[in-house]
Amino acid sequence: RLKPAADLARLFRHHPAALRRSLEIATRCSFDLSELKYDYPDESSQGEPPQLRLERLAHAGLARRYPDGCDARVQGLLQKELSLVGELGYASYFLTVHDIVSEARRRGILCQGRGSAANSIICYLLGITDVSPDMIGMVFERFISRHRGEPPDIDVDFEHERREEIIQWIYERYGRHRAGLCATVIHFRTRAAIREVGKVMGLSQDVTASLSGQIWGMSNGGADPARMRELGLNPDDRRLAQTIGLINEIIGFPRHLSQHVGGFIITQGRLDELCPIENAAMEARTVIEWDKDDIDALGILKVDVLSLGMLTCIRKAFDLLEQHEKQVLTLDRVPQEDRATYEMLTRADAVGVFQVESRAQMNFLPRMRPAEFYDLVIEVAIVRPGPIQGGMVQPYIRRRQGLEAPEPFGPALAEVTRKTLGVPLFQEQAMQIAVVGAGYTAEEADQLRRSLASFRRMGTIGAHRDRFVAGMQENGYSPEIAQACFSQIEGFADYGFPESHAAAFAMLTYVSSWLKCHHPAIFACALLNSQPMGFYAPAQIVRDAREHGVELRPVCVNHSVWDNTLERRADGSLALRLGFRQIKGLRQEDAGWIVGARGNGYPDPESLWLRAGVAPATLERLAEADAFSGMNLTRRDALWAVRAIRAPAPLPLFADPLDGEGLREPDVTLPAMHLGEEVVEDYLALRLSLRAHPMEILRPTIPGIVPHDQLTCVSARRISVCGLVITRQRPGTASGVIFLTLEDETGVSNIVVWPRVYERFRRIVMGGRLLRVTGQIQREGIVVHVIAEQVEDLSGRIADLGHPLETVVGITQPQADDAPRPPRYPPRAHHPRDQAKRLFPSRDFH
């Protein structure tokens, strides 16, 4: 403990000089955080000051962006922005981001700027963003202000597969003594708390895994005693009761210090003189020990170098487009305002499209009916927790459809929310409403912005309620309107979107939509080659591509490479060939050896082994994925052939296919696999099947279910549907409602599970892989939902896929008396080797 002065005086009563000297030293050691001196790097080049360099680059960009010349308005806007940047001394910041983006472009890495300042004319001319300020009409003072006393915010997204190249380049350019990633504090949530406390309290791994498996997503609700009873545990047990109490107590505590997703701190002098630097867990990364929120409080500039999977997908799509269609595109050269693209989005045909592929977005698109770029800006921003919680979605749709007046808050606020039909959707609008409607000063509006940004961490937005409501009433607004305005602004504190962010994302939404609309094979190929990303697994991407008329070709040792590729069909269209990357457990290095040694093709599995030198285990994975089908070998025959290859590497002097005793393998006739077995093995090896959807085989065994593509035209109000669960969503704004997406061979269905139904079928909803749902149909235009009343887990039926179809359905095909009858197999819950063991027990299948 820290002893009070009286205790210290008593302890050192015989040495008063020591106490006096301690006080002198303590006085000299005083320190205040304001004494920290931070200098941003001086981005001058060859003696050219930063401001002059910025002006030179901006005017060069003016000639590039406007080759036919620009009007006086653009010239005036540029001069205004440059003057303000020069006055506030932010030129070096813009130059840092410009240099990072330029290096990425030099390396062929696609990137896109976003953030409060990313949609300025300066960033557009420097190439940091491809969103012109004309598209959204941003006002520069919204993100650079004399009153804020802080630099603007620009985040840059890079291809997620190549961002590390840029991170290492930043280290090389500035040195590790001047650049480092900042840290972030990870706090306990329910799942982590259960695991950590469970270990301390001596619970078994099975019990802690079962408890954490009952928690939905990133919940902070703690362990529920009712769920424990469902698992057969007694929450009244002394140890379990203590465990529950400790779990609830530890939630929200700091767990560990981690690195920020991409926030770089760069200094002119030595960074290690300002704060400690340490090695990160990830190789070749160094981080400072200060949390990102402390960086903001200290006014230290952070450059965010982030990753985005869709940029990887778009760049790969552009490469494929150039390779196969000789069409060279960049983000800013994609044809704009394409009618067919907007019509596709209006049909909610958006699987794989950036930002609008979730079920909530697909349900909103037919009602939104986007027809121009700014509609996509609104689409990206409105289907988010903040606007939903603030009650902004339904009013906007009604006004867009002409069902109510667009301006409920009076003429003074009309211009602030004109583009969003009187509904404040963006953080910038919230600040303007505070200034125009509630009489906020610029400093107060900036405090409101900070509260919006830090609400989830600090909970400070409520402190503005009285000031905001009183200000609006003083300006003549009724208390009801003032409260309604603040409630909408309060919604921004839970994931509200700045307009500049929405515009940057909307650009990628449009580009990905255009690619999907006009080049579905190229888009699907790029999407598969960019996994993991997005909402949908490869099986759903492949199914969607087929629905758009794309021919899918299987993995083949004689035609595939590591990535999925495109092959020209006889009719001139493109077919998609699956690559080796789709095979679970196959290494890219092995795929490279197979392609490199292929020449004119492999005649049999043994020749592949001898020429490519891959291990027998790799051959086995290829056989399980049916990659030898191009040799006219069935999956079972190929597996039998590769199992005869026992050596880990080929021996050139012994090229004959000999078995362990030096004898040639005898010919065998293996029974053919039926469709269900093939589909199961496809999913085990590839996570998808080109042969059939599991529901196509199981449908005859599950009577009374409606195919998903008939939900729009079925006349019954109460129906049953069945399908594989491909997404489960429980938005924080949905008051406990669960949204499921089921897939069958005809398409998908949207299931709404109300909380009372969820409580009845909780374990089934959370854990079932194949569900049958009975409920009421709800239609709104082309959007159809099934409101669940009964949920049944049919996951056990998946094992029936291993039976011959006639056995599953109960039909036997007539056979001649002397016809050979194939052996009967147990359910296909086993590996193909297990079947081979049963068929040929004398063989060694280890």
PDB file of N, CA, C and O in Angstrom, residues 737-770:
ATOM      1  N   VAL A 737     -34.585 -11.422 -32.684  1.00  0.00           N
ATOM      2  CA  VAL A 737     -35.083 -12.172 -33.838  1.00  0.00           C
ATOM      3  C   VAL A 737     -33.901 -12.817 -34.558  1.00  0.00           C
ATOM      4  O   VAL A 737     -32.854 -12.202 -34.746  1.00  0.00           O
ATOM      5  N   ILE A 738     -34.089 -14.080 -34.973  1.00  0.00           N
ATOM      6  CA  ILE A 738     -33.067 -14.817 -35.695  1.00  0.00           C
ATOM      7  C   ILE A 738     -33.475 -14.891 -37.167  1.00  0.00           C
ATOM      8  O   ILE A 738     -34.644 -15.157 -37.480  1.00  0.00           O
ATOM      9  N   PHE A 739     -32.509 -14.649 -38.060  1.00  0.00           N
ATOM     10  CA  PHE A 739     -32.750 -14.775 -39.488  1.00  0.00           C
ATOM     11  C   PHE A 739     -31.905 -15.923 -40.027  1.00  0.00           C
ATOM     12  O   PHE A 739     -30.678 -15.921 -39.875  1.00  0.00           O
ATOM     13  N   LEU A 740     -32.578 -16.909 -40.616  1.00  0.00           N
ATOM     14  CA  LEU A 740     -31.894 -18.053 -41.212  1.00  0.00           C
ATOM     15  C   LEU A 740     -32.035 -17.990 -42.729  1.00  0.00           C
ATOM     16  O   LEU A 740     -33.051 -17.520 -43.248  1.00  0.00           O
ATOM     17  N   THR A 741     -31.028 -18.493 -43.404  1.00  0.00           N
ATOM     18  CA  THR A 741     -31.115 -18.680 -44.851  1.00  0.00           C
ATOM     19  C   THR A 741     -30.936 -20.155 -45.140  1.00  0.00           C
ATOM     20  O   THR A 741     -29.906 -20.734 -44.773  1.00  0.00           O
ATOM     21  N   LEU A 742     -31.951 -20.770 -45.742  1.00  0.00           N
ATOM     22  CA  LEU A 742     -31.891 -22.181 -46.115  1.00  0.00           C
ATOM     23  C   LEU A 742     -31.698 -22.295 -47.621  1.00  0.00           C
ATOM     24  O   LEU A 742     -32.241 -21.495 -48.388  1.00  0.00           O
ATOM     25  N   GLU A 743     -30.957 -23.311 -48.029  1.00  0.00           N
ATOM     26  CA  GLU A 743     -30.668 -23.510 -49.449  1.00  0.00           C
ATOM     27  C   GLU A 743     -31.091 -24.913 -49.868  1.00  0.00           C
ATOM     28  O   GLU A 743     -30.779 -25.891 -49.195  1.00  0.00           O
ATOM     29  N   ASP A 744     -31.827 -24.986 -50.981  1.00  0.00           N
ATOM     30  CA  ASP A 744     -32.054 -26.283 -51.623  1.00  0.00           C
ATOM     31  C   ASP A 744     -31.558 -26.184 -53.060  1.00  0.00           C
ATOM     32  O   ASP A 744     -30.879 -25.215 -53.430  1.00  0.00           O
ATOM     33  N   GLU A 745     -31.888 -27.184 -53.879  1.00  0.00           N
ATOM     34  CA  GLU A 745     -31.349 -27.204 -55.241  1.00  0.00           C
ATOM     35  C   GLU A 745     -31.954 -26.142 -56.142  1.00  0.00           C
ATOM     36  O   GLU A 745     -31.428 -25.852 -57.230  1.00  0.00           O
ATOM     37  N   THR A 746     -33.036 -25.485 -55.686  1.00  0.00           N
ATOM     38  CA  THR A 746     -33.704 -24.485 -56.521  1.00  0.00           C
ATOM     39  C   THR A 746     -33.368 -23.049 -56.141  1.00  0.00           C
ATOM     40  O   THR A 746     -33.643 -22.127 -56.908  1.00  0.00           O
ATOM     41  N   GLY A 747     -32.803 -22.834 -54.960  1.00  0.00           N
ATOM     42  CA  GLY A 747     -32.507 -21.478 -54.515  1.00  0.00           C
ATOM     43  C   GLY A 747     -32.463 -21.394 -53.004  1.00  0.00           C
ATOM     44  O   GLY A 747     -32.160 -22.384 -52.318  1.00  0.00           O
ATOM     45  N   VAL A 748     -32.789 -20.214 -52.469  1.00  0.00           N
ATOM     46  CA  VAL A 748     -32.720 -20.001 -51.030  1.00  0.00           C
ATOM     47  C   VAL A 748     -34.063 -19.489 -50.525  1.00  0.00           C
ATOM     48  O   VAL A 748     -34.875 -18.945 -51.281  1.00  0.00           O
ATOM     49  N   SER A 749     -34.278 -19.673 -49.232  1.00  0.00           N
ATOM     50  CA  SER A 749     -35.465 -19.127 -48.573  1.00  0.00           C
ATOM     51  C   SER A 749     -35.031 -18.390 -47.321  1.00  0.00           C
ATOM     52  O   SER A 749     -34.041 -18.753 -46.670  1.00  0.00           O
ATOM     53  N   ASN A 750     -35.775 -17.337 -46.983  1.00  0.00           N
ATOM     54  CA  ASN A 750     -35.478 -16.513 -45.815  1.00  0.00           C
ATOM     55  C   ASN A 750     -36.426 -16.891 -44.686  1.00  0.00           C
ATOM     56  O   ASN A 750     -37.651 -16.823 -44.842  1.00  0.00           O
ATOM     57  N   ILE A 751     -35.862 -17.259 -43.570  1.00  0.00           N
ATOM     58  CA  ILE A 751     -36.647 -17.704 -42.418  1.00  0.00           C
ATOM     59  C   ILE A 751     -36.504 -16.685 -41.296  1.00  0.00           C
ATOM     60  O   ILE A 751     -35.388 -16.274 -40.962  1.00  0.00           O
ATOM     61  N   VAL A 752     -37.630 -16.282 -40.718  1.00  0.00           N
ATOM     62  CA  VAL A 752     -37.641 -15.381 -39.570  1.00  0.00           C
ATOM     63  C   VAL A 752     -38.079 -16.191 -38.350  1.00  0.00           C
ATOM     64  O   VAL A 752     -39.152 -16.798 -38.349  1.00  0.00           O
ATOM     65  N   VAL A 753     -37.235 -16.206 -37.335  1.00  0.00           N
ATOM     66  CA  VAL A 753     -37.527 -16.951 -36.103  1.00  0.00           C
ATOM     67  C   VAL A 753     -37.705 -15.943 -34.980  1.00  0.00           C
ATOM     68  O   VAL A 753     -36.731 -15.311 -34.533  1.00  0.00           O
ATOM     69  N   TRP A 754     -38.950 -15.782 -34.525  1.00  0.00           N
ATOM     70  CA  TRP A 754     -39.220 -14.848 -33.443  1.00  0.00           C
ATOM     71  C   TRP A 754     -38.666 -15.396 -32.128  1.00  0.00           C
ATOM     72  O   TRP A 754     -38.482 -16.599 -31.981  1.00  0.00           O
ATOM     73  N   PRO A 755     -38.386 -14.531 -31.144  1.00  0.00           N
ATOM     74  CA  PRO A 755     -37.748 -14.976 -29.899  1.00  0.00           C
ATOM     75  C   PRO A 755     -38.468 -16.126 -29.197  1.00  0.00           C
ATOM     76  O   PRO A 755     -37.829 -17.050 -28.692  1.00  0.00           O
ATOM     77  N   ARG A 756     -39.810 -16.092 -29.174  1.00  0.00           N
ATOM     78  CA  ARG A 756     -40.520 -17.164 -28.464  1.00  0.00           C
ATOM     79  C   ARG A 756     -40.340 -18.505 -29.171  1.00  0.00           C
ATOM     80  O   ARG A 756     -40.246 -19.554 -28.531  1.00  0.00           O
ATOM     81  N   VAL A 757     -40.290 -18.475 -30.510  1.00  0.00           N
ATOM     82  CA  VAL A 757     -40.040 -19.710 -31.256  1.00  0.00           C
ATOM     83  C   VAL A 757     -38.596 -20.138 -31.082  1.00  0.00           C
ATOM     84  O   VAL A 757     -38.285 -21.329 -30.937  1.00  0.00           O
ATOM     85  N   TYR A 758     -37.693 -19.173 -31.054  1.00  0.00           N
ATOM     86  CA  TYR A 758     -36.278 -19.482 -30.869  1.00  0.00           C
ATOM     87  C   TYR A 758     -36.038 -20.165 -29.531  1.00  0.00           C
ATOM     88  O   TYR A 758     -35.250 -21.116 -29.436  1.00  0.00           O
ATOM     89  N   GLU A 759     -36.706 -19.699 -28.489  1.00  0.00           N
ATOM     90  CA  GLU A 759     -36.516 -20.314 -27.174  1.00  0.00           C
ATOM     91  C   GLU A 759     -36.987 -21.772 -27.171  1.00  0.00           C
ATOM     92  O   GLU A 759     -36.412 -22.609 -26.487  1.00  0.00           O
ATOM     93  N   ARG A 760     -38.021 -22.071 -27.945  1.00  0.00           N
ATOM     94  CA  ARG A 760     -38.511 -23.461 -28.009  1.00  0.00           C
ATOM     95  C   ARG A 760     -37.545 -24.363 -28.770  1.00  0.00           C
ATOM     96  O   ARG A 760     -37.365 -25.529 -28.426  1.00  0.00           O
ATOM     97  N   PHE A 761     -36.923 -23.814 -29.817  1.00  0.00           N
ATOM     98  CA  PHE A 761     -36.093 -24.638 -30.691  1.00  0.00           C
ATOM     99  C   PHE A 761     -34.645 -24.139 -30.723  1.00  0.00           C
ATOM    100  O   PHE A 761     -33.973 -24.254 -31.742  1.00  0.00           O
ATOM    101  N   ARG A 762     -34.166 -23.611 -29.604  1.00  0.00           N
ATOM    102  CA  ARG A 762     -32.866 -22.952 -29.560  1.00  0.00           C
ATOM    103  C   ARG A 762     -31.745 -23.852 -30.076  1.00  0.00           C
ATOM    104  O   ARG A 762     -30.972 -23.474 -30.957  1.00  0.00           O
ATOM    105  N   ARG A 763     -31.631 -25.057 -29.546  1.00  0.00           N
ATOM    106  CA  ARG A 763     -30.517 -25.923 -29.911  1.00  0.00           C
ATOM    107  C   ARG A 763     -30.593 -26.336 -31.373  1.00  0.00           C
ATOM    108  O   ARG A 763     -29.576 -26.461 -32.054  1.00  0.00           O
ATOM    109  N   ILE A 764     -31.792 -26.526 -31.875  1.00  0.00           N
ATOM    110  CA  ILE A 764     -31.947 -26.899 -33.287  1.00  0.00           C
ATOM    111  C   ILE A 764     -31.551 -25.736 -34.189  1.00  0.00           C
ATOM    112  O   ILE A 764     -30.826 -25.900 -35.169  1.00  0.00           O
ATOM    113  N   VAL A 765     -32.034 -24.532 -33.837  1.00  0.00           N
ATOM    114  CA  VAL A 765     -31.738 -23.363 -34.662  1.00  0.00           C
ATOM    115  C   VAL A 765     -30.240 -23.085 -34.687  1.00  0.00           C
ATOM    116  O   VAL A 765     -29.671 -22.736 -35.729  1.00  0.00           O
ATOM    117  N   MET A 766     -29.573 -23.249 -33.556  1.00  0.00           N
ATOM    118  CA  MET A 766     -28.158 -22.926 -33.486  1.00  0.00           C
ATOM    119  C   MET A 766     -27.273 -24.017 -34.065  1.00  0.00           C
ATOM    120  O   MET A 766     -26.207 -23.736 -34.624  1.00  0.00           O
ATOM    121  N   GLY A 767     -27.698 -25.285 -33.938  1.00  0.00           N
ATOM    122  CA  GLY A 767     -26.798 -26.377 -34.301  1.00  0.00           C
ATOM    123  C   GLY A 767     -27.192 -27.194 -35.512  1.00  0.00           C
ATOM    124  O   GLY A 767     -26.371 -27.955 -36.033  1.00  0.00           O
ATOM    125  N   GLY A 768     -28.439 -27.066 -35.980  1.00  0.00           N
ATOM    126  CA  GLY A 768     -28.883 -27.905 -37.089  1.00  0.00           C
ATOM    127  C   GLY A 768     -28.233 -27.539 -38.406  1.00  0.00           C
ATOM    128  O   GLY A 768     -28.046 -26.355 -38.711  1.00  0.00           O
ATOM    129  N   ARG A 769     -27.896 -28.543 -39.207  1.00  0.00           N
ATOM    130  CA  ARG A 769     -27.314 -28.299 -40.530  1.00  0.00           C
ATOM    131  C   ARG A 769     -28.362 -28.421 -41.633  1.00  0.00           C
ATOM    132  O   ARG A 769     -28.277 -27.760 -42.659  1.00  0.00           O
ATOM    133  N   LEU A 770     -29.349 -29.296 -41.434  1.00  0.00           N
ATOM    134  CA  LEU A 770     -30.449 -29.471 -42.388  1.00  0.00           C
ATOM    135  C   LEU A 770     -31.742 -29.296 -41.601  1.00  0.00           C
ATOM    136  O   LEU A 770     -32.044 -30.094 -40.705  1.00  0.00           O
TER     137      LEU A 770
END
